[in-house]
Coordinates of C-alpha atoms in Angstrom, one line a residue:
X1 CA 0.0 0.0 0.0
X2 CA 1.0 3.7 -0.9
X3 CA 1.9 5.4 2.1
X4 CA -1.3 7.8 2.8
X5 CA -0.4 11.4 3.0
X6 CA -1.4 13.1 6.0
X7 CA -2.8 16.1 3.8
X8 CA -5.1 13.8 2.5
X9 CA -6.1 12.0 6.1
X10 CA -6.7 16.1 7.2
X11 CA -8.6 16.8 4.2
X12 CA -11.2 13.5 4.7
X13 CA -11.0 14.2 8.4
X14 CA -12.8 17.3 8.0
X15 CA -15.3 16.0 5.0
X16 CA -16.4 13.9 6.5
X17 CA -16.7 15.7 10.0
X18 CA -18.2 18.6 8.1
X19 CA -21.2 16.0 6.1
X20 CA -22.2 14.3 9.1
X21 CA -22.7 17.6 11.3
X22 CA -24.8 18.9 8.0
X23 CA -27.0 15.9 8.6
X24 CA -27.4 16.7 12.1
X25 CA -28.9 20.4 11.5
X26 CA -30.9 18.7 8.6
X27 CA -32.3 16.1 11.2
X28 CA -34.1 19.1 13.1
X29 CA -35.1 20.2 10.2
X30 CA -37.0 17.4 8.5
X31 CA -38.5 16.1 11.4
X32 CA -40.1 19.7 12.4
X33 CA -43.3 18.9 9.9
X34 CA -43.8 15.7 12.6
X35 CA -43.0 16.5 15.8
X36 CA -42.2 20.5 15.4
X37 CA -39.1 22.3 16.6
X38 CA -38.6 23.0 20.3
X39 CA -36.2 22.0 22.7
X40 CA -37.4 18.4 23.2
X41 CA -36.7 18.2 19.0
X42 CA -33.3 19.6 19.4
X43 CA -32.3 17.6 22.4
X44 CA -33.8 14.2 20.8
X45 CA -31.6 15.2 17.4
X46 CA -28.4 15.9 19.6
X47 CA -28.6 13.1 21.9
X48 CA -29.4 10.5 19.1
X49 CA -26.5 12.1 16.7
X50 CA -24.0 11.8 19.2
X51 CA -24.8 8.4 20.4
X52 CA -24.3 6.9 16.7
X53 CA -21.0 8.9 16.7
X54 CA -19.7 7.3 19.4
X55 CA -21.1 4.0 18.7
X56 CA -19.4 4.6 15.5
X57 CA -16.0 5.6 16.9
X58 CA -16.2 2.7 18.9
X59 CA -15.9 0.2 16.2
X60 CA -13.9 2.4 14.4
X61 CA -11.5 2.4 17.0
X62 CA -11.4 -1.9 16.9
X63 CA -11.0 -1.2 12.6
X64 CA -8.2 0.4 13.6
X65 CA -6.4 -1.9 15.1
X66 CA -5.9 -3.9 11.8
X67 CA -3.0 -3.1 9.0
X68 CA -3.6 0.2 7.4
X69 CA -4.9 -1.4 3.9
X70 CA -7.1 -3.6 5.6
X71 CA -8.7 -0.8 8.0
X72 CA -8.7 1.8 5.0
X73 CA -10.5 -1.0 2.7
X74 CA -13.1 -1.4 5.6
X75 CA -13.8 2.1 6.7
X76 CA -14.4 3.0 2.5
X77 CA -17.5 0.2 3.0
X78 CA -18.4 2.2 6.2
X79 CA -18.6 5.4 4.4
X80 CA -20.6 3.7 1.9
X81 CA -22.9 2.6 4.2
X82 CA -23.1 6.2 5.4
X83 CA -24.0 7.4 2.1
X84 CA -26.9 4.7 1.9
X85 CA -28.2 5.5 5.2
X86 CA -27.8 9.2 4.6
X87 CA -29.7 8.5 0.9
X88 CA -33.1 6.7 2.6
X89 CA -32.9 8.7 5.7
X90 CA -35.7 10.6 4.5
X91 CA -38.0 7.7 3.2
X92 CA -37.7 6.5 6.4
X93 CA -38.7 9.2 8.2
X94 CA -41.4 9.5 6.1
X95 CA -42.7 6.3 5.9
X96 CA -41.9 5.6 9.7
X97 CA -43.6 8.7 11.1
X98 CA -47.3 7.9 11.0
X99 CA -46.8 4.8 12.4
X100 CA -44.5 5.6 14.8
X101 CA -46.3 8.5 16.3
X102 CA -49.5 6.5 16.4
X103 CA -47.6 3.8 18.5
X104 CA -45.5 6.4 20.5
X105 CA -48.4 9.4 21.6
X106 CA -46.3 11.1 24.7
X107 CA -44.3 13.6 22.8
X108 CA -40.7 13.3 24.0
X109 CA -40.5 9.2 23.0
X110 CA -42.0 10.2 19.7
X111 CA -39.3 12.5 19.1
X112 CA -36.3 10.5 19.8
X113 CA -38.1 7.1 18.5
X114 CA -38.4 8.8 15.6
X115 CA -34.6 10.6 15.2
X116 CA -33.3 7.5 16.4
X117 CA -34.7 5.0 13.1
X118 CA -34.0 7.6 10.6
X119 CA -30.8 9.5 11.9
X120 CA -28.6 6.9 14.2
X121 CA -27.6 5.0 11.1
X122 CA -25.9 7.3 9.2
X123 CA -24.3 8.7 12.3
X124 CA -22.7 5.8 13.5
X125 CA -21.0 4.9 10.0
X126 CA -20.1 8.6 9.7
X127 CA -18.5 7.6 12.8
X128 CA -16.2 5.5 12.2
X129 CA -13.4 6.7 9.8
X130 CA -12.1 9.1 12.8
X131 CA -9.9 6.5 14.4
X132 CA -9.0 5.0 11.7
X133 CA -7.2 7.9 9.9
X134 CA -5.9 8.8 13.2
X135 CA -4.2 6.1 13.8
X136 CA -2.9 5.9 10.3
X137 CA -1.8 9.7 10.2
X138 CA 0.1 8.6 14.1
X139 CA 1.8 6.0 12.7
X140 CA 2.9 7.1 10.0
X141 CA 4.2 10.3 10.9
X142 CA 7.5 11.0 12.7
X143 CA 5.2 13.5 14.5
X144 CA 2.8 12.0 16.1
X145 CA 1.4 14.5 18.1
X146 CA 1.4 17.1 16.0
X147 CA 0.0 14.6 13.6
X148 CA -3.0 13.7 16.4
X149 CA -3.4 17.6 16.7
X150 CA -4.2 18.4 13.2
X151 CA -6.5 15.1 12.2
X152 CA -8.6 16.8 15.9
X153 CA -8.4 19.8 14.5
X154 CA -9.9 18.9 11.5
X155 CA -12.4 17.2 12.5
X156 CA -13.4 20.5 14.8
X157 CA -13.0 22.7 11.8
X158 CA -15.5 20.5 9.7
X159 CA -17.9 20.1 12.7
X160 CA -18.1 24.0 12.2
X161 CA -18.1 24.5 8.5
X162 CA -20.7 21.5 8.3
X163 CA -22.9 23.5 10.6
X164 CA -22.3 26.7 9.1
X165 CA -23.1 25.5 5.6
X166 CA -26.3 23.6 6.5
X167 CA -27.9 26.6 8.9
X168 CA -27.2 29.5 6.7
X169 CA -26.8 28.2 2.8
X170 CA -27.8 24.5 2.4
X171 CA -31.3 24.3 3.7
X172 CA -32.9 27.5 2.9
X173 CA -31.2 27.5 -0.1
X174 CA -31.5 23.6 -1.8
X175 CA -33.9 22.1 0.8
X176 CA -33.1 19.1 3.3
X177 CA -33.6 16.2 0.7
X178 CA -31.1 17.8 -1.9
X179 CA -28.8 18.7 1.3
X180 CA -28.8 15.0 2.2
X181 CA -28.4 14.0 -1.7
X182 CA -25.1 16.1 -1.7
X183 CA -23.6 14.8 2.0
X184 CA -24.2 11.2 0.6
X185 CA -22.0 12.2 -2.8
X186 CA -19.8 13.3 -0.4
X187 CA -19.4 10.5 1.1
X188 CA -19.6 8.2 -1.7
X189 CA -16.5 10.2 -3.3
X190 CA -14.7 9.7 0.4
X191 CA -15.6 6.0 0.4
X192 CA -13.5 6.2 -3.4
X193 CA -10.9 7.6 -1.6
X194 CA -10.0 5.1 0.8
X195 CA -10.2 2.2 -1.8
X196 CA -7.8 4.0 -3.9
X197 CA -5.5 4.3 -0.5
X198 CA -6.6 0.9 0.3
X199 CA -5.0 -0.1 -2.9
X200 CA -8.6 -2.1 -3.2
X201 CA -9.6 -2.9 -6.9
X202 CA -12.8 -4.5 -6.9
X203 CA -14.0 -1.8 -9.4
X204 CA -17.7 -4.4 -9.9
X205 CA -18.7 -3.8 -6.3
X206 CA -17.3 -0.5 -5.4
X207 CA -18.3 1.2 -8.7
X208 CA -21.8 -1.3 -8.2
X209 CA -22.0 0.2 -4.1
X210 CA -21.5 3.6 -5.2
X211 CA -24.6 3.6 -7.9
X212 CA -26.9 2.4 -6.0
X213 CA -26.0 4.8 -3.5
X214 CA -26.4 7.6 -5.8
X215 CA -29.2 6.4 -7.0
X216 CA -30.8 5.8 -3.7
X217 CA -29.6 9.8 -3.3
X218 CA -31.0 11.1 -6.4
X219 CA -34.9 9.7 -5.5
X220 CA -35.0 10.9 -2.6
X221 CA -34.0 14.4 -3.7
X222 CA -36.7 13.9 -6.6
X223 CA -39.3 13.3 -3.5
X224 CA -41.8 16.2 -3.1
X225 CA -41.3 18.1 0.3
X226 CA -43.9 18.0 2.4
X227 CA -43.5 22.2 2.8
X228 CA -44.6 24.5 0.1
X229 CA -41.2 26.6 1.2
X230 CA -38.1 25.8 3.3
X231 CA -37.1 28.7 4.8
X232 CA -34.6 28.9 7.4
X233 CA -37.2 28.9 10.5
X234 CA -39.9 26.4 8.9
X235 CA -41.4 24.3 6.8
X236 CA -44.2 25.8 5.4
X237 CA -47.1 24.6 3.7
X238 CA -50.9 26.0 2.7
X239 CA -53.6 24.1 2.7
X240 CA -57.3 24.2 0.7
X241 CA -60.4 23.7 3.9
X242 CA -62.5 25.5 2.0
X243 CA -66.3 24.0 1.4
X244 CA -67.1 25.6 -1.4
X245 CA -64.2 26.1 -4.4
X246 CA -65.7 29.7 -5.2
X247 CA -65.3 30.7 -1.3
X248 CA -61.1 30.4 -1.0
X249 CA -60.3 29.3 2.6
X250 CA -56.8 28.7 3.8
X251 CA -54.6 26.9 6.1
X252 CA -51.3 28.0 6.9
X253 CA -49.2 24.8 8.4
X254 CA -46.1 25.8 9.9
X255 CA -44.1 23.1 10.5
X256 CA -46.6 20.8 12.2
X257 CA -48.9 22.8 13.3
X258 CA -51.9 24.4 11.9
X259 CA -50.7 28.7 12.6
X260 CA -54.2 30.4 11.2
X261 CA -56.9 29.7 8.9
X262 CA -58.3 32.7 6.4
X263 CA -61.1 33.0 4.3
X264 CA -61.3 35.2 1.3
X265 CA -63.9 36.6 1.4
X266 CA -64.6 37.1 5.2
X267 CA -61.4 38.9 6.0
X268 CA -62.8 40.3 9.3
X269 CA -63.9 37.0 10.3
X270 CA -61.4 35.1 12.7
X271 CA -61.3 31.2 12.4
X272 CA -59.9 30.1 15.9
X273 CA -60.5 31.1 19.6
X274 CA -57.2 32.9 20.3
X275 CA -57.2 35.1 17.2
X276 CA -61.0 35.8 17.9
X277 CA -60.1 37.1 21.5
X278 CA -57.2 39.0 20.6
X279 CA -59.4 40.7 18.0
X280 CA -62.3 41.1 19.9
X281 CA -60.8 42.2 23.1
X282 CA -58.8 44.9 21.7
X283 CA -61.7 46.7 19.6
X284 CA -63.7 46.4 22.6
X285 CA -61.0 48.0 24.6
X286 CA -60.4 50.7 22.4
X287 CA -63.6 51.9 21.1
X288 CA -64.6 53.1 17.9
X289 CA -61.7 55.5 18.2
X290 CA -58.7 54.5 15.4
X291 CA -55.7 52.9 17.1
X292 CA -51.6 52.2 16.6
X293 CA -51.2 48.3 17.1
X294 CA -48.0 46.0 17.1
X295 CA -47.8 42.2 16.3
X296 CA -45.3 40.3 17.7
X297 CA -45.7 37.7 15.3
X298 CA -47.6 37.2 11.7
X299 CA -48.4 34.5 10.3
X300 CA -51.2 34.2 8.4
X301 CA -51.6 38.1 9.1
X302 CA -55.5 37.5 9.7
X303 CA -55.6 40.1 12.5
X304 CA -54.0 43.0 10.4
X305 CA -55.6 41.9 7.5
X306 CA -58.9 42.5 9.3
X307 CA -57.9 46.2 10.7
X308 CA -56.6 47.0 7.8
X309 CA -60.1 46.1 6.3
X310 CA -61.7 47.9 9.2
X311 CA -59.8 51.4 8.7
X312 CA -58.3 50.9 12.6
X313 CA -55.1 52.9 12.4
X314 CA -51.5 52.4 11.4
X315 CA -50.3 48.4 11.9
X316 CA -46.9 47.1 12.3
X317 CA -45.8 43.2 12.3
X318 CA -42.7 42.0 13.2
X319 CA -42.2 38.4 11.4
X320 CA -38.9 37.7 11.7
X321 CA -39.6 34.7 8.4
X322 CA -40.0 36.8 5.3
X323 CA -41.0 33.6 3.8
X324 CA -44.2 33.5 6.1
X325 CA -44.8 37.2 5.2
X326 CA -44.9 35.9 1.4
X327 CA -47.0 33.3 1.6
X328 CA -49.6 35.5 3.7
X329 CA -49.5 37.8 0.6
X330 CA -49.6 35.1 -1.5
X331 CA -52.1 32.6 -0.1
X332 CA -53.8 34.7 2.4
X333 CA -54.7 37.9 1.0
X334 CA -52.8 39.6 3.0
X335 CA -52.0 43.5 1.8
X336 CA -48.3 44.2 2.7
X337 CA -49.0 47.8 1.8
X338 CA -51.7 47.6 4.6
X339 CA -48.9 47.3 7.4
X340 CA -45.3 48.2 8.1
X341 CA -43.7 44.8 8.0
X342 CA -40.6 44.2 10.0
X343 CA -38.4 41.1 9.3
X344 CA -36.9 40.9 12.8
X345 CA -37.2 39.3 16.1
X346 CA -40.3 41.3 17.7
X347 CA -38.4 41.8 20.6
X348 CA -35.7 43.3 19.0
X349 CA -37.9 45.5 17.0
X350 CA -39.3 47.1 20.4
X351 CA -36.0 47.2 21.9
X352 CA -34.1 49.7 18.6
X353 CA -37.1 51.9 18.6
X354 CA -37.3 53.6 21.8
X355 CA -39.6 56.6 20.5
X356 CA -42.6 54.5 19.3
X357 CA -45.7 54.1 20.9
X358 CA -48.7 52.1 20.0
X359 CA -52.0 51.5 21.9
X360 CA -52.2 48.5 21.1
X361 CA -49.4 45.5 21.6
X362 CA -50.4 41.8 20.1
X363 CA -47.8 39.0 21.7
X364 CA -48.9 35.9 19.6
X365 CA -45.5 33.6 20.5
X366 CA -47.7 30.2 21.4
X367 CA -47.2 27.3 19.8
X368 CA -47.7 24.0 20.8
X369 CA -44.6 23.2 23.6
X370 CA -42.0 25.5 21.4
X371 CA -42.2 29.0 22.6
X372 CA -39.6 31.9 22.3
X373 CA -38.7 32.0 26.5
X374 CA -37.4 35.7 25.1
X375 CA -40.8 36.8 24.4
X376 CA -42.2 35.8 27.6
X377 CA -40.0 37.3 30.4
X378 CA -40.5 39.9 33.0
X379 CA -37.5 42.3 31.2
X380 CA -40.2 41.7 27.6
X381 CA -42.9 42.7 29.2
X382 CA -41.4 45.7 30.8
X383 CA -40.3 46.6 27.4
X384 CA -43.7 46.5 26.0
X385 CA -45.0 48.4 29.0
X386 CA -42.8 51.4 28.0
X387 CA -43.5 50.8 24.4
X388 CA -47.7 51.5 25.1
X389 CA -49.2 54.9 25.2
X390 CA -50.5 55.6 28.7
X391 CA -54.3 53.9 27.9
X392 CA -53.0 50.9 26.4
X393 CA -53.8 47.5 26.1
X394 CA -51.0 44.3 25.8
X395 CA -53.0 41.0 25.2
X396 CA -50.9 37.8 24.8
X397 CA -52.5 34.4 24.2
X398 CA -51.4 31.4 26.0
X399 CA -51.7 27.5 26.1
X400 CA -51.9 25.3 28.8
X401 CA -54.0 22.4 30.2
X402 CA -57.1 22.1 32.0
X403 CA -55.4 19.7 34.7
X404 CA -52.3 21.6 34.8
X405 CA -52.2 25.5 34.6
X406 CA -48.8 25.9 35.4
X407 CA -48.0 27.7 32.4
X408 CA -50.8 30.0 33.1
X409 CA -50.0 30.7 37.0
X410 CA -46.4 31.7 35.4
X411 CA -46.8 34.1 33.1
X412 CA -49.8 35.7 35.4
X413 CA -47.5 36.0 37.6
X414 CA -44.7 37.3 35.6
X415 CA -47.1 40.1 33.8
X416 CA -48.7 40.9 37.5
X417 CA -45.9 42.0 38.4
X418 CA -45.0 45.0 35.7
X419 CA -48.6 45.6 34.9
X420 CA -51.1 47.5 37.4
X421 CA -54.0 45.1 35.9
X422 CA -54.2 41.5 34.5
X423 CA -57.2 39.6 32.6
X424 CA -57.5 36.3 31.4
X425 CA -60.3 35.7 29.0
X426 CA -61.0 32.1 28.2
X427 CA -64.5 30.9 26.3
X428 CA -66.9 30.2 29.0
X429 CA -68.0 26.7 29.5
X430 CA -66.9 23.9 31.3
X431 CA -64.1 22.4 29.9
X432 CA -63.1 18.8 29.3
X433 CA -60.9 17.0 31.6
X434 CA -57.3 17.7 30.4
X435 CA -58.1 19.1 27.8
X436 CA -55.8 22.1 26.2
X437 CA -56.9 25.4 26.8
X438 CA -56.8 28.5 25.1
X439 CA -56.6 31.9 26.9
X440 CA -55.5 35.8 26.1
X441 CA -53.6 37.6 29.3
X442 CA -54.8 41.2 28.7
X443 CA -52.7 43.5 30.3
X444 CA -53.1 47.4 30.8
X445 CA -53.1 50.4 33.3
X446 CA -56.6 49.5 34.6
X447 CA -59.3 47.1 33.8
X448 CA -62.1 47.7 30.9
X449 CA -65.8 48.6 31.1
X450 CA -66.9 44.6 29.9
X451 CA -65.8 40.9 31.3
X452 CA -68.0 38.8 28.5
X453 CA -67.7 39.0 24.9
X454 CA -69.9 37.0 22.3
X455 CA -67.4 36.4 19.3
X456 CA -67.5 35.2 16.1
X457 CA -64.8 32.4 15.9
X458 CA -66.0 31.4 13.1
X459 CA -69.5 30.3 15.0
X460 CA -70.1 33.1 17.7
X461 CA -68.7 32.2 21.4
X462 CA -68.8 33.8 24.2
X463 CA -65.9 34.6 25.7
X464 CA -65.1 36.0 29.8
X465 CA -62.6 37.2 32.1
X466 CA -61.8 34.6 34.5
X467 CA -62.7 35.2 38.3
X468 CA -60.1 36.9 40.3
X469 CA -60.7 35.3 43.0
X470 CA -59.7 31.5 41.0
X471 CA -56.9 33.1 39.8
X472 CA -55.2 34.3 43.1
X473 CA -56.2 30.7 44.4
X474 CA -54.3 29.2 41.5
X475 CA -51.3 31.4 41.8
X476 CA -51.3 30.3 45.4
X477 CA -51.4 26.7 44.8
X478 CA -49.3 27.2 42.4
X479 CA -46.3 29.1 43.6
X480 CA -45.2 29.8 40.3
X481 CA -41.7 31.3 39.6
X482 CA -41.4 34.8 37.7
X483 CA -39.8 34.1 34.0
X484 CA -37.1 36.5 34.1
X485 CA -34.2 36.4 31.0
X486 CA -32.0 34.6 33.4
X487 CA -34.7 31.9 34.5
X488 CA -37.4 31.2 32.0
X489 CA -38.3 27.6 31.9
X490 CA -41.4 27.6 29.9
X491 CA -40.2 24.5 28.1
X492 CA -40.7 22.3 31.3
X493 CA -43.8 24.3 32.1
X494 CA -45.5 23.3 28.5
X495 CA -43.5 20.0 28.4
X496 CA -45.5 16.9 28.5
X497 CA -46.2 15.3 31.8

């Protein structure tokens, strides 16, 4: 066997460090449209990533052990294995996710039941060729150590450039089944490599190994994406409800979760209970006078779309996805001429304008158990405090569960204590046994003239203010903590069980 140069043990150090970390941002990615993006996803992707590395360097580390030809010769089979594993992981994920997730209903198993079949695989052969070319670059270098340094250092240097590449170029850009097409290419080519090193010429089965890997590559990059648009914070999709095919209504689907529906010809008209509170609430609040709002948040842009349409006053949306704000334009007759459209973090957006006002503030950051703890901390709602005019009104809507509350006692807590005067306003009947529970927080200098709304949502509802006498018994039972920015752990709060 040729003696392998240690340029060439850096260089596949690093490719191969650099693809697998690429499939590791991809993993969050494509399983978002199943189990969404939160902390649970993230931790599931990392945990299950790291464990098939290991597991990998583990058996690359006994590869290692045999002559270099023989170890090279083996870990250019491992590689191919990573570039067929890295080729179906999406079919998998696919075709494993309904079942799966009907089997595995608590939240946190689903996730990493699901990360695990699809993602382990291609992790733990992606694993292996570390020890191997380190201990081929040791010995046979006069430097070992220096030798050591740089095949670590490489592999560091991938780890970032793979991560950089996938969050701000490959995914928004080609879309995480042509991302994974490319990483397995890449290491079908590094696979090549090592035969060549390996001195290996079985040209049938290597050059045989490699097309069906590309092929396996190439259909799954020619499968349609479940999203409409990739964009580098969802995967999002629009969906036809409507009845009647000459009365357009919309879904807008971000990620896994259904954000706002829209109808065409009903833009006033609010199709959900939160969005039909925040509406509601505020108008009622502020009269038939014109008012200045702010959306944290937009979405389907149902809510400005319906002032707009009303003649209420100047609007401004901070959507930090311009994708989103598209696709509200596009699907959900949304006017951006209607609104002053910021493409920032909302928070953000508040913070760089100290001189604005508005009478109106719209905190909309719910959804499901992933929610921005940024947008829900004392120091926020202080800064939205300052940012209202002295008569005005922040409403926030919030999830939690009938049996639970936590979440609620939190951030009542949390806005108690910055504003003079907290509501909740929940529909008004008795609700199910666990069952998940939408309410608006309205927060202001004092309360308002009315504590029972009848909404249309679409059907009307009514809608009330919550005793305050239950809510000072919950927040007793409760004992909840005050989110601050150093302490905000709304993630267990919503998390399951």
């Amino acid at each position: 066997m040729t003696k392998a140069p240690l340029t060439l043990l850096i260089f596949l150090q690093g490719a191969v460090s650099a693809a697998s970390l690429v499939v590791e941002i991809v993993a969050g990615r494509m399983l978002a449209p199943y189990v969404g993006m939160s902390l649970y996803t993230w931790t599931a992707v990392i945990a299950v990533v790291l464990a098939g590395f290991s597991a990998g360097h583990w058996w690359g580390g006994r590869i290692a052990e045999r002559p270099a030809d023989q170890a090279l010769r083996q870990t250019g089979w491992a590689l191919m294995a990573a570039a067929l594993t890295t080729a179906v992981a999406g079919l998998l994920l696919r075709g494993s996710a309904g079942p799966l997730l009907a089997v595995f209903t608590h939240p946190v198993w689903a996730i990493t039941v699901l990360c695990t079949v699809a993602f382990f695989p291609p992790s733990f052969f992606a694993g292996v060729p570390a020890p191997v070319f380190a201990q081929i670059a040791v010995t046979s270098s006069d430097r070992a150590g220096r030798a050591l340094g740089a095949m670590f250092a490489s592999g560091a240097i991938g780890a970032i450039a793979g991560t950089l590449l996938a969050g701000f170029l490959f995914i928004s850009w080609l879309g995480s089944a042509l991302t994974l097409t490319i990483v397995a290419i890449c290491y079908v080519i590094a696979a090549l490599m090592c035969f060549g090193l390996a001195g290996y010429v079985q040209r049938g089965l290597t050059v045989g190994a490699a097309a069906i890997a590309l092929v396996l590559a190439g259909f799954g990059a020619t499968l349609s994406s479940p999203c409409d648009r990739e964009s580098r914070y969802f995967c999002i999709r629009t969906e036809d409800i409507a009845a009647n095919a000459d009365n357009p209504v919309n879904l807008m689907v971000l990620d896994h979760l259904a954000h706002g529906i829209s109808a065409r010809d009903l833009p006033r008209v609010m199709f959900g209970d939160y969005s039909a509170m925040l509406d509601g609430i505020a108008r009622m609040r502020m009269g038939d006078r014109q008012f200045s709002a702010f959306f944290v948040g937009g979405g389907t842009f149902s809510i400005p779309r319906a002032w707009a349409d009303r003649g209420i006053g100047p609007l401004t949306v901070a959507e930090i996805d311009p994708a989103v704000t598209q696709i509200a334009a596009r699907d959900f007759w949304f006017a951006p001429q209607s609104a002053t459209v910021l493409h920032e973090d909302a928070r953000r957006a508040l913070l760089i304008r100290p001189e604005a006002r508005y009478d109106v503030i719209i905190g909309d950051a719910f959804t499901d158990i992933a929610v921005p703890p940024h947008l829900v901390t004392q120091e926020f709602f202080e800064l939205v405090r300052d940012r209202l005019s002295p008569d005005g009104l922040f409403l926030m809507n919030v999830i939690d569960f009938e049996h639970r509350m936590d979440t609620l006692a939190a951030l009542y807590a949390t806005m108690d204590s910055v504003f003079p005067h907290v509501e909740v306003w929940t529909e008004q009947r008795r609700p199910e046994p666990e069952e998940r529970m939408v309410f608006v927080l309205a927060a202001s200098a004092g309360p308002g003239m009315f504590d029972s709304l009848e909404l249309p949502s679409p059907e009307p509802t009514r809608y009330g203010v919550l005793a305050d006498g239950f809510i000072q018994s919950l927040v007793a039972a409760k004992s909840p903590v005050i989110l601050t920015d150093d302490y905000a752990p709304i993630d267990r709060l919503l998390g399951p069980g």
